[in-house]
Amino acid sequence: MAKPYLHGHHASVLRSHAWRTVENSCPYLIPYLDNPKLKILDVGCGPGTISVDFAARVPEGFVLGIDPSADVIEKARKHAEEKGITNVQFEIGDIFNWKNIAGVEEGGFDIVHAHQVLQHLQDPLGALNEMKRLTKPGGIIAIRDVDYSAMTWYPEVPGLREWLNLYIAVAKGLNCDPNIGKRLHAVAMKAGFDRTEIETSGAVWVFSTPEERAWWCGLWADRTLHSNFKNSCIDNGFATEDDLAKIADTWRELEKREDGWFSVMNGQVVCHVRLQP
Ligand SMILES: C[S@@+](CC[C@H](N)C(=O)[O-])C[C@H]1O[C@@H](n2cnc3c(N)ncnc32)[C@H](O)[C@@H]1O
């Protein structure tokens, strides 16, 4: 059985997910959204802000967002309602168990998308294989994930390096790859895509203005103290409450630094599913 999602869905986690739009989280897909009739599956949709944005961009098409968390699916439905977007539907569901999800069928989607999901799975190749099965021949799979090992910041505030090492250790302890962003194309090749069928690119989130630092550093300070990440650290003996309190202070320190800068490197792939198998 799949292990629980590392971060859980504490308010400090949702604060970062609910900020996401097509423009700030999957601009590499915009050139593929010029057909208003597209059918899109958003795997691991979280609170659904990207899915709703997709739906607004394909007014004659349809978007289905799936996520195993009932709480987050409820939030996604509410978000669509608030935005007045009706061509989107959200269902509780697991990519490894899609046969139980209403509206999900083999070869049923022009685009199958996953943003920051594969890094949290014990079997990212298995997930990509399922995504491939759900894509129409001639359609695309679009995946974007972070590479934690390529995160960088300025200045070198004491304690942040420990946070990064801790995060990577916790994720690897769950048999997940927090650095998968740099090898999404390699996973796609293992799933049977020829290298010529895979487009690769990267994109960076930068948090540097006072508002950006307050938001990013603040949410990580809160995640460190309150989300499932905290429980995973303590329960698995990676850190004590005291260590985590120091890490949260470190995030607040970077937030206060007028010259502070934090960047997040994301790997992106577009895999073209063959017309003929
Ligand atoms: C980092 S969040 C990304 C949410 C959303 N894609 C976004 O970018 O805002 C990862 C999401 O993957 C979901 N997830 C975890 N395991 C999954 C699985 N087996 N199938 C589908 N989604 C899964 C989690 O519940 C979580 O909401």
Short mmCIF file of C-alpha atoms and ligand atoms in Angstrom, two decimals:
data_model
loop_
_atom_site.label_atom_id
_atom_site.label_comp_id
_atom_site.label_asym_id
_atom_site.label_seq_id
_atom_site.Cartn_x
_atom_site.Cartn_y
_atom_site.Cartn_z
CA MET A 1 0.00 0.00 0.00
CA ALA A 2 1.21 3.55 -0.76
CA LYS A 3 2.74 5.39 2.22
CA PRO A 4 1.06 8.60 3.45
CA TYR A 5 1.97 11.82 1.64
CA LEU A 6 5.07 13.24 3.41
CA HIS A 7 3.76 16.76 4.03
CA GLY A 8 0.12 15.91 4.76
CA HIS A 9 -2.36 18.71 4.11
CA HIS A 10 -1.81 21.07 7.06
CA ALA A 11 -2.77 24.72 6.38
CA SER A 12 0.96 25.57 6.05
CA VAL A 13 1.22 23.03 3.19
CA LEU A 14 -1.97 24.08 1.43
CA ARG A 15 -0.84 27.70 1.56
CA SER A 16 1.90 26.83 -0.93
CA HIS A 17 -0.23 24.53 -3.12
CA ALA A 18 -3.17 26.95 -3.35
CA TRP A 19 -0.88 29.70 -4.70
CA ARG A 20 -0.21 27.63 -7.82
CA THR A 21 -1.49 28.53 -11.27
CA VAL A 22 -0.70 27.38 -14.80
CA GLU A 23 1.45 30.46 -15.26
CA ASN A 24 3.63 30.00 -12.16
CA SER A 25 3.69 26.19 -12.08
CA CYS A 26 3.40 24.77 -15.61
CA PRO A 27 4.13 27.52 -18.15
CA TYR A 28 5.86 24.87 -20.30
CA LEU A 29 2.37 23.48 -21.02
CA ILE A 30 0.79 26.73 -22.22
CA PRO A 31 1.69 26.08 -25.90
CA TYR A 32 -0.25 22.79 -25.67
CA LEU A 33 -3.43 24.39 -24.29
CA ASP A 34 -4.49 26.21 -27.45
CA ASN A 35 -7.31 23.74 -28.21
CA PRO A 36 -10.44 24.69 -26.18
CA LYS A 37 -11.81 21.12 -26.39
CA LEU A 38 -8.99 19.33 -24.58
CA LYS A 39 -9.66 16.62 -22.01
CA ILE A 40 -7.11 16.86 -19.19
CA LEU A 41 -6.41 14.62 -16.20
CA ASP A 42 -4.60 16.29 -13.28
CA VAL A 43 -3.03 13.54 -11.17
CA GLY A 44 -2.42 14.41 -7.49
CA CYS A 45 -4.30 17.68 -8.01
CA GLY A 46 -4.15 18.78 -4.34
CA PRO A 47 -6.41 21.81 -3.72
CA GLY A 48 -7.02 22.03 -7.48
CA THR A 49 -5.93 25.58 -8.30
CA ILE A 50 -3.92 24.40 -11.32
CA SER A 51 -6.77 22.10 -12.47
CA VAL A 52 -9.30 24.96 -12.28
CA ASP A 53 -6.92 27.19 -14.21
CA PHE A 54 -6.63 24.45 -16.90
CA ALA A 55 -10.43 24.26 -17.08
CA ALA A 56 -10.73 28.03 -17.57
CA ARG A 57 -8.29 27.71 -20.48
CA VAL A 58 -10.23 24.87 -22.22
CA PRO A 59 -13.83 26.15 -21.95
CA GLU A 60 -15.27 23.52 -24.33
CA GLY A 61 -13.15 20.75 -22.86
CA PHE A 62 -13.07 19.01 -19.52
CA VAL A 63 -10.64 18.63 -16.60
CA LEU A 64 -10.65 15.85 -14.04
CA GLY A 65 -8.53 16.25 -10.89
CA ILE A 66 -7.79 13.21 -8.73
CA ASP A 67 -6.14 12.96 -5.32
CA PRO A 68 -6.29 10.31 -2.57
CA SER A 69 -7.00 12.92 0.11
CA ALA A 70 -10.73 13.46 0.68
CA ASP A 71 -10.06 16.73 2.53
CA VAL A 72 -8.12 18.27 -0.29
CA ILE A 73 -10.66 17.13 -2.91
CA GLU A 74 -13.35 18.91 -0.90
CA LYS A 75 -11.23 22.09 -0.98
CA ALA A 76 -10.69 21.72 -4.73
CA ARG A 77 -14.44 21.41 -5.35
CA LYS A 78 -15.05 24.53 -3.26
CA HIS A 79 -12.35 26.42 -5.17
CA ALA A 80 -13.98 25.55 -8.55
CA GLU A 81 -17.36 26.65 -7.21
CA GLU A 82 -15.95 29.96 -5.95
CA LYS A 83 -14.32 30.58 -9.33
CA GLY A 84 -17.55 29.66 -11.16
CA ILE A 85 -15.76 27.04 -13.28
CA THR A 86 -18.06 24.16 -14.22
CA ASN A 87 -16.04 22.06 -16.71
CA VAL A 88 -13.87 20.61 -13.93
CA GLN A 89 -14.58 17.67 -11.66
CA PHE A 90 -12.64 16.41 -8.64
CA GLU A 91 -12.63 12.80 -7.47
CA ILE A 92 -10.91 10.99 -4.62
CA GLY A 93 -8.50 8.59 -6.28
CA ASP A 94 -5.09 7.03 -6.53
CA ILE A 95 -3.15 6.84 -9.82
CA PHE A 96 -2.39 3.18 -9.05
CA ASN A 97 -6.10 2.41 -8.67
CA TRP A 98 -7.71 4.47 -11.41
CA LYS A 99 -10.17 1.77 -12.50
CA ASN A 100 -12.26 2.69 -9.42
CA ILE A 101 -12.47 6.38 -10.35
CA ALA A 102 -15.57 7.62 -12.20
CA GLY A 103 -14.66 9.15 -15.56
CA VAL A 104 -11.14 7.70 -15.78
CA GLU A 105 -10.55 5.34 -18.66
CA GLU A 106 -7.68 3.96 -20.68
CA GLY A 107 -6.66 6.35 -23.48
CA GLY A 108 -9.25 8.86 -22.23
CA PHE A 109 -7.22 12.09 -22.01
CA ASP A 110 -5.40 14.42 -24.40
CA ILE A 111 -3.13 15.58 -21.56
CA VAL A 112 -2.25 13.74 -18.37
CA HIS A 113 -0.52 16.12 -15.98
CA ALA A 114 1.22 15.80 -12.61
CA HIS A 115 2.79 18.68 -10.70
CA GLN A 116 5.07 17.89 -7.73
CA VAL A 117 3.62 14.39 -7.36
CA LEU A 118 6.22 11.85 -8.58
CA GLN A 119 8.71 12.97 -5.89
CA HIS A 120 6.21 11.70 -3.28
CA LEU A 121 5.64 8.24 -4.77
CA GLN A 122 7.51 5.04 -3.91
CA ASP A 123 6.99 3.88 -7.51
CA PRO A 124 7.26 6.89 -9.86
CA LEU A 125 7.87 4.59 -12.86
CA GLY A 126 4.68 2.66 -12.09
CA ALA A 127 2.80 5.98 -11.90
CA LEU A 128 4.21 7.14 -15.24
CA ASN A 129 3.21 3.81 -16.81
CA GLU A 130 -0.36 4.34 -15.57
CA MET A 131 -0.35 7.94 -16.84
CA LYS A 132 0.74 6.60 -20.23
CA ARG A 133 -2.15 4.12 -20.29
CA LEU A 134 -4.60 6.95 -19.61
CA THR A 135 -3.30 9.19 -22.42
CA LYS A 136 -4.86 9.12 -25.91
CA PRO A 137 -2.53 7.99 -28.71
CA GLY A 138 -1.11 11.28 -30.03
CA GLY A 139 -1.63 12.97 -26.63
CA ILE A 140 0.93 14.05 -24.06
CA ILE A 141 2.02 13.43 -20.49
CA ALA A 142 3.34 16.52 -18.68
CA ILE A 143 5.26 16.21 -15.44
CA ARG A 144 7.11 18.71 -13.30
CA ASP A 145 8.98 18.02 -10.08
CA VAL A 146 11.52 19.74 -7.91
CA ASP A 147 15.16 18.73 -7.41
CA TYR A 148 15.78 19.45 -3.72
CA SER A 149 19.52 18.85 -4.13
CA ALA A 150 19.64 21.84 -6.51
CA MET A 151 17.89 24.27 -4.15
CA THR A 152 20.10 27.21 -3.34
CA TRP A 153 19.95 30.38 -1.28
CA TYR A 154 21.77 33.47 -0.08
CA PRO A 155 23.07 34.28 2.46
CA GLU A 156 24.28 31.04 4.01
CA VAL A 157 22.16 31.36 7.16
CA PRO A 158 23.29 28.77 9.74
CA GLY A 159 20.89 25.82 9.92
CA LEU A 160 19.37 25.92 6.44
CA ARG A 161 21.80 23.32 5.09
CA GLU A 162 20.74 21.07 8.01
CA TRP A 163 17.09 21.60 7.01
CA LEU A 164 17.85 20.52 3.43
CA ASN A 165 19.78 17.43 4.56
CA LEU A 166 16.98 16.57 6.97
CA TYR A 167 14.27 16.96 4.32
CA ILE A 168 16.16 14.76 1.84
CA ALA A 169 16.79 12.11 4.53
CA VAL A 170 13.10 12.03 5.55
CA ALA A 171 11.91 11.73 1.95
CA LYS A 172 14.45 8.99 1.16
CA GLY A 173 13.42 7.23 4.39
CA LEU A 174 9.95 6.96 2.83
CA ASN A 175 11.55 5.49 -0.33
CA CYS A 176 10.76 8.62 -2.30
CA ASP A 177 13.15 10.63 -4.47
CA PRO A 178 13.14 14.34 -3.53
CA ASN A 179 15.66 14.98 -6.33
CA ILE A 180 13.60 13.33 -9.10
CA GLY A 181 13.21 16.60 -11.05
CA LYS A 182 16.52 15.99 -12.80
CA ARG A 183 15.68 12.46 -13.98
CA LEU A 184 12.04 12.63 -15.07
CA HIS A 185 13.17 11.99 -18.65
CA ALA A 186 15.09 8.90 -17.48
CA VAL A 187 11.95 7.57 -15.78
CA ALA A 188 10.01 8.25 -19.01
CA MET A 189 12.62 6.32 -21.02
CA LYS A 190 12.18 3.37 -18.64
CA ALA A 191 8.43 3.63 -19.30
CA GLY A 192 9.15 2.97 -22.98
CA PHE A 193 9.36 6.47 -24.45
CA ASP A 194 12.08 6.99 -27.01
CA ARG A 195 14.37 9.91 -26.05
CA THR A 196 13.13 11.74 -29.19
CA GLU A 197 9.57 11.57 -27.83
CA ILE A 198 10.50 13.43 -24.63
CA GLU A 199 10.91 17.21 -24.38
CA THR A 200 12.93 18.33 -21.37
CA SER A 201 13.15 21.73 -19.75
CA GLY A 202 13.66 23.38 -16.37
CA ALA A 203 12.13 26.31 -14.52
CA VAL A 204 13.07 28.09 -11.36
CA TRP A 205 10.93 29.57 -8.62
CA VAL A 206 12.73 32.52 -7.01
CA PHE A 207 11.68 34.00 -3.66
CA SER A 208 13.54 37.24 -2.98
CA THR A 209 11.31 40.29 -2.51
CA PRO A 210 10.13 40.93 1.08
CA GLU A 211 6.68 39.57 0.18
CA GLU A 212 8.11 36.46 -1.53
CA ARG A 213 10.44 35.76 1.40
CA ALA A 214 7.69 36.30 3.96
CA TRP A 215 5.49 33.82 2.11
CA TRP A 216 8.04 31.10 1.30
CA CYS A 217 10.14 31.27 4.50
CA GLY A 218 7.02 31.69 6.62
CA LEU A 219 5.33 28.63 5.20
CA TRP A 220 8.46 26.50 5.66
CA ALA A 221 8.86 27.74 9.24
CA ASP A 222 5.24 26.69 9.86
CA ARG A 223 5.59 23.36 8.01
CA THR A 224 8.65 22.56 10.12
CA LEU A 225 6.69 23.11 13.32
CA HIS A 226 3.22 21.86 12.42
CA SER A 227 2.87 19.62 9.33
CA ASN A 228 3.32 15.86 8.86
CA PHE A 229 6.96 16.66 8.03
CA LYS A 230 7.50 17.43 11.71
CA ASN A 231 5.93 14.11 12.78
CA SER A 232 7.97 12.17 10.18
CA CYS A 233 11.18 13.78 11.50
CA ILE A 234 10.43 13.02 15.13
CA ASP A 235 8.78 9.60 14.73
CA ASN A 236 11.67 8.33 12.60
CA GLY A 237 14.38 9.73 14.88
CA PHE A 238 15.73 12.22 12.29
CA ALA A 239 15.31 15.29 14.54
CA THR A 240 14.07 16.43 17.93
CA GLU A 241 11.48 19.14 18.66
CA ASP A 242 14.42 21.34 19.64
CA ASP A 243 16.20 20.77 16.29
CA LEU A 244 13.00 21.65 14.43
CA ALA A 245 12.46 24.81 16.48
CA LYS A 246 15.99 25.91 15.50
CA ILE A 247 15.29 25.19 11.82
CA ALA A 248 12.06 27.22 11.98
CA ASP A 249 14.07 30.11 13.46
CA THR A 250 16.53 29.77 10.58
CA TRP A 251 13.70 30.19 8.07
CA ARG A 252 12.53 33.30 9.94
CA GLU A 253 16.11 34.58 9.85
CA LEU A 254 16.24 34.28 6.03
CA GLU A 255 12.84 35.98 5.85
CA LYS A 256 14.22 38.96 7.79
CA ARG A 257 17.35 39.32 5.64
CA GLU A 258 16.75 42.17 3.20
CA ASP A 259 19.32 40.61 0.87
CA GLY A 260 17.79 37.11 1.18
CA TRP A 261 17.19 34.89 -1.87
CA PHE A 262 15.92 31.33 -2.24
CA SER A 263 15.53 29.39 -5.47
CA VAL A 264 13.83 26.12 -6.33
CA MET A 265 14.85 24.24 -9.45
CA ASN A 266 12.11 22.25 -11.22
CA GLY A 267 12.60 19.64 -13.96
CA GLN A 268 9.85 19.39 -16.61
CA VAL A 269 9.04 16.77 -19.25
CA VAL A 270 6.49 16.52 -22.02
CA CYS A 271 6.22 12.91 -23.26
CA HIS A 272 4.52 12.36 -26.62
CA VAL A 273 2.44 9.20 -26.70
CA ARG A 274 2.76 7.40 -30.04
CA LEU A 275 -0.20 7.30 -32.43
CA GLN A 276 0.57 3.65 -33.21
CA PRO A 277 1.82 1.38 -30.41
C1 LIG B 1 2.96 18.33 -3.52
S1 LIG B 1 1.26 17.93 -3.68
C2 LIG B 1 0.93 18.65 -5.27
C3 LIG B 1 -0.50 19.10 -5.42
C4 LIG B 1 -0.79 19.80 -6.76
N1 LIG B 1 -0.41 18.99 -7.91
C5 LIG B 1 -0.12 21.14 -6.81
O1 LIG B 1 0.94 21.27 -7.43
O2 LIG B 1 -0.64 22.08 -6.17
C6 LIG B 1 1.27 16.19 -4.06
C7 LIG B 1 -0.13 15.59 -4.10
O3 LIG B 1 -0.02 14.23 -4.59
C8 LIG B 1 -1.04 13.49 -3.95
N2 LIG B 1 -0.75 12.04 -4.08
C9 LIG B 1 0.04 11.29 -3.27
N3 LIG B 1 0.02 9.99 -3.68
C10 LIG B 1 -0.78 9.93 -4.77
C11 LIG B 1 -1.22 8.87 -5.63
N4 LIG B 1 -0.83 7.60 -5.43
N5 LIG B 1 -2.06 9.16 -6.67
C12 LIG B 1 -2.46 10.45 -6.88
N6 LIG B 1 -2.09 11.48 -6.08
C13 LIG B 1 -1.27 11.23 -5.04
C14 LIG B 1 -1.03 14.01 -2.52
O4 LIG B 1 -2.22 13.72 -1.81
C15 LIG B 1 -0.81 15.50 -2.74
O5 LIG B 1 -2.02 16.23 -2.76
#
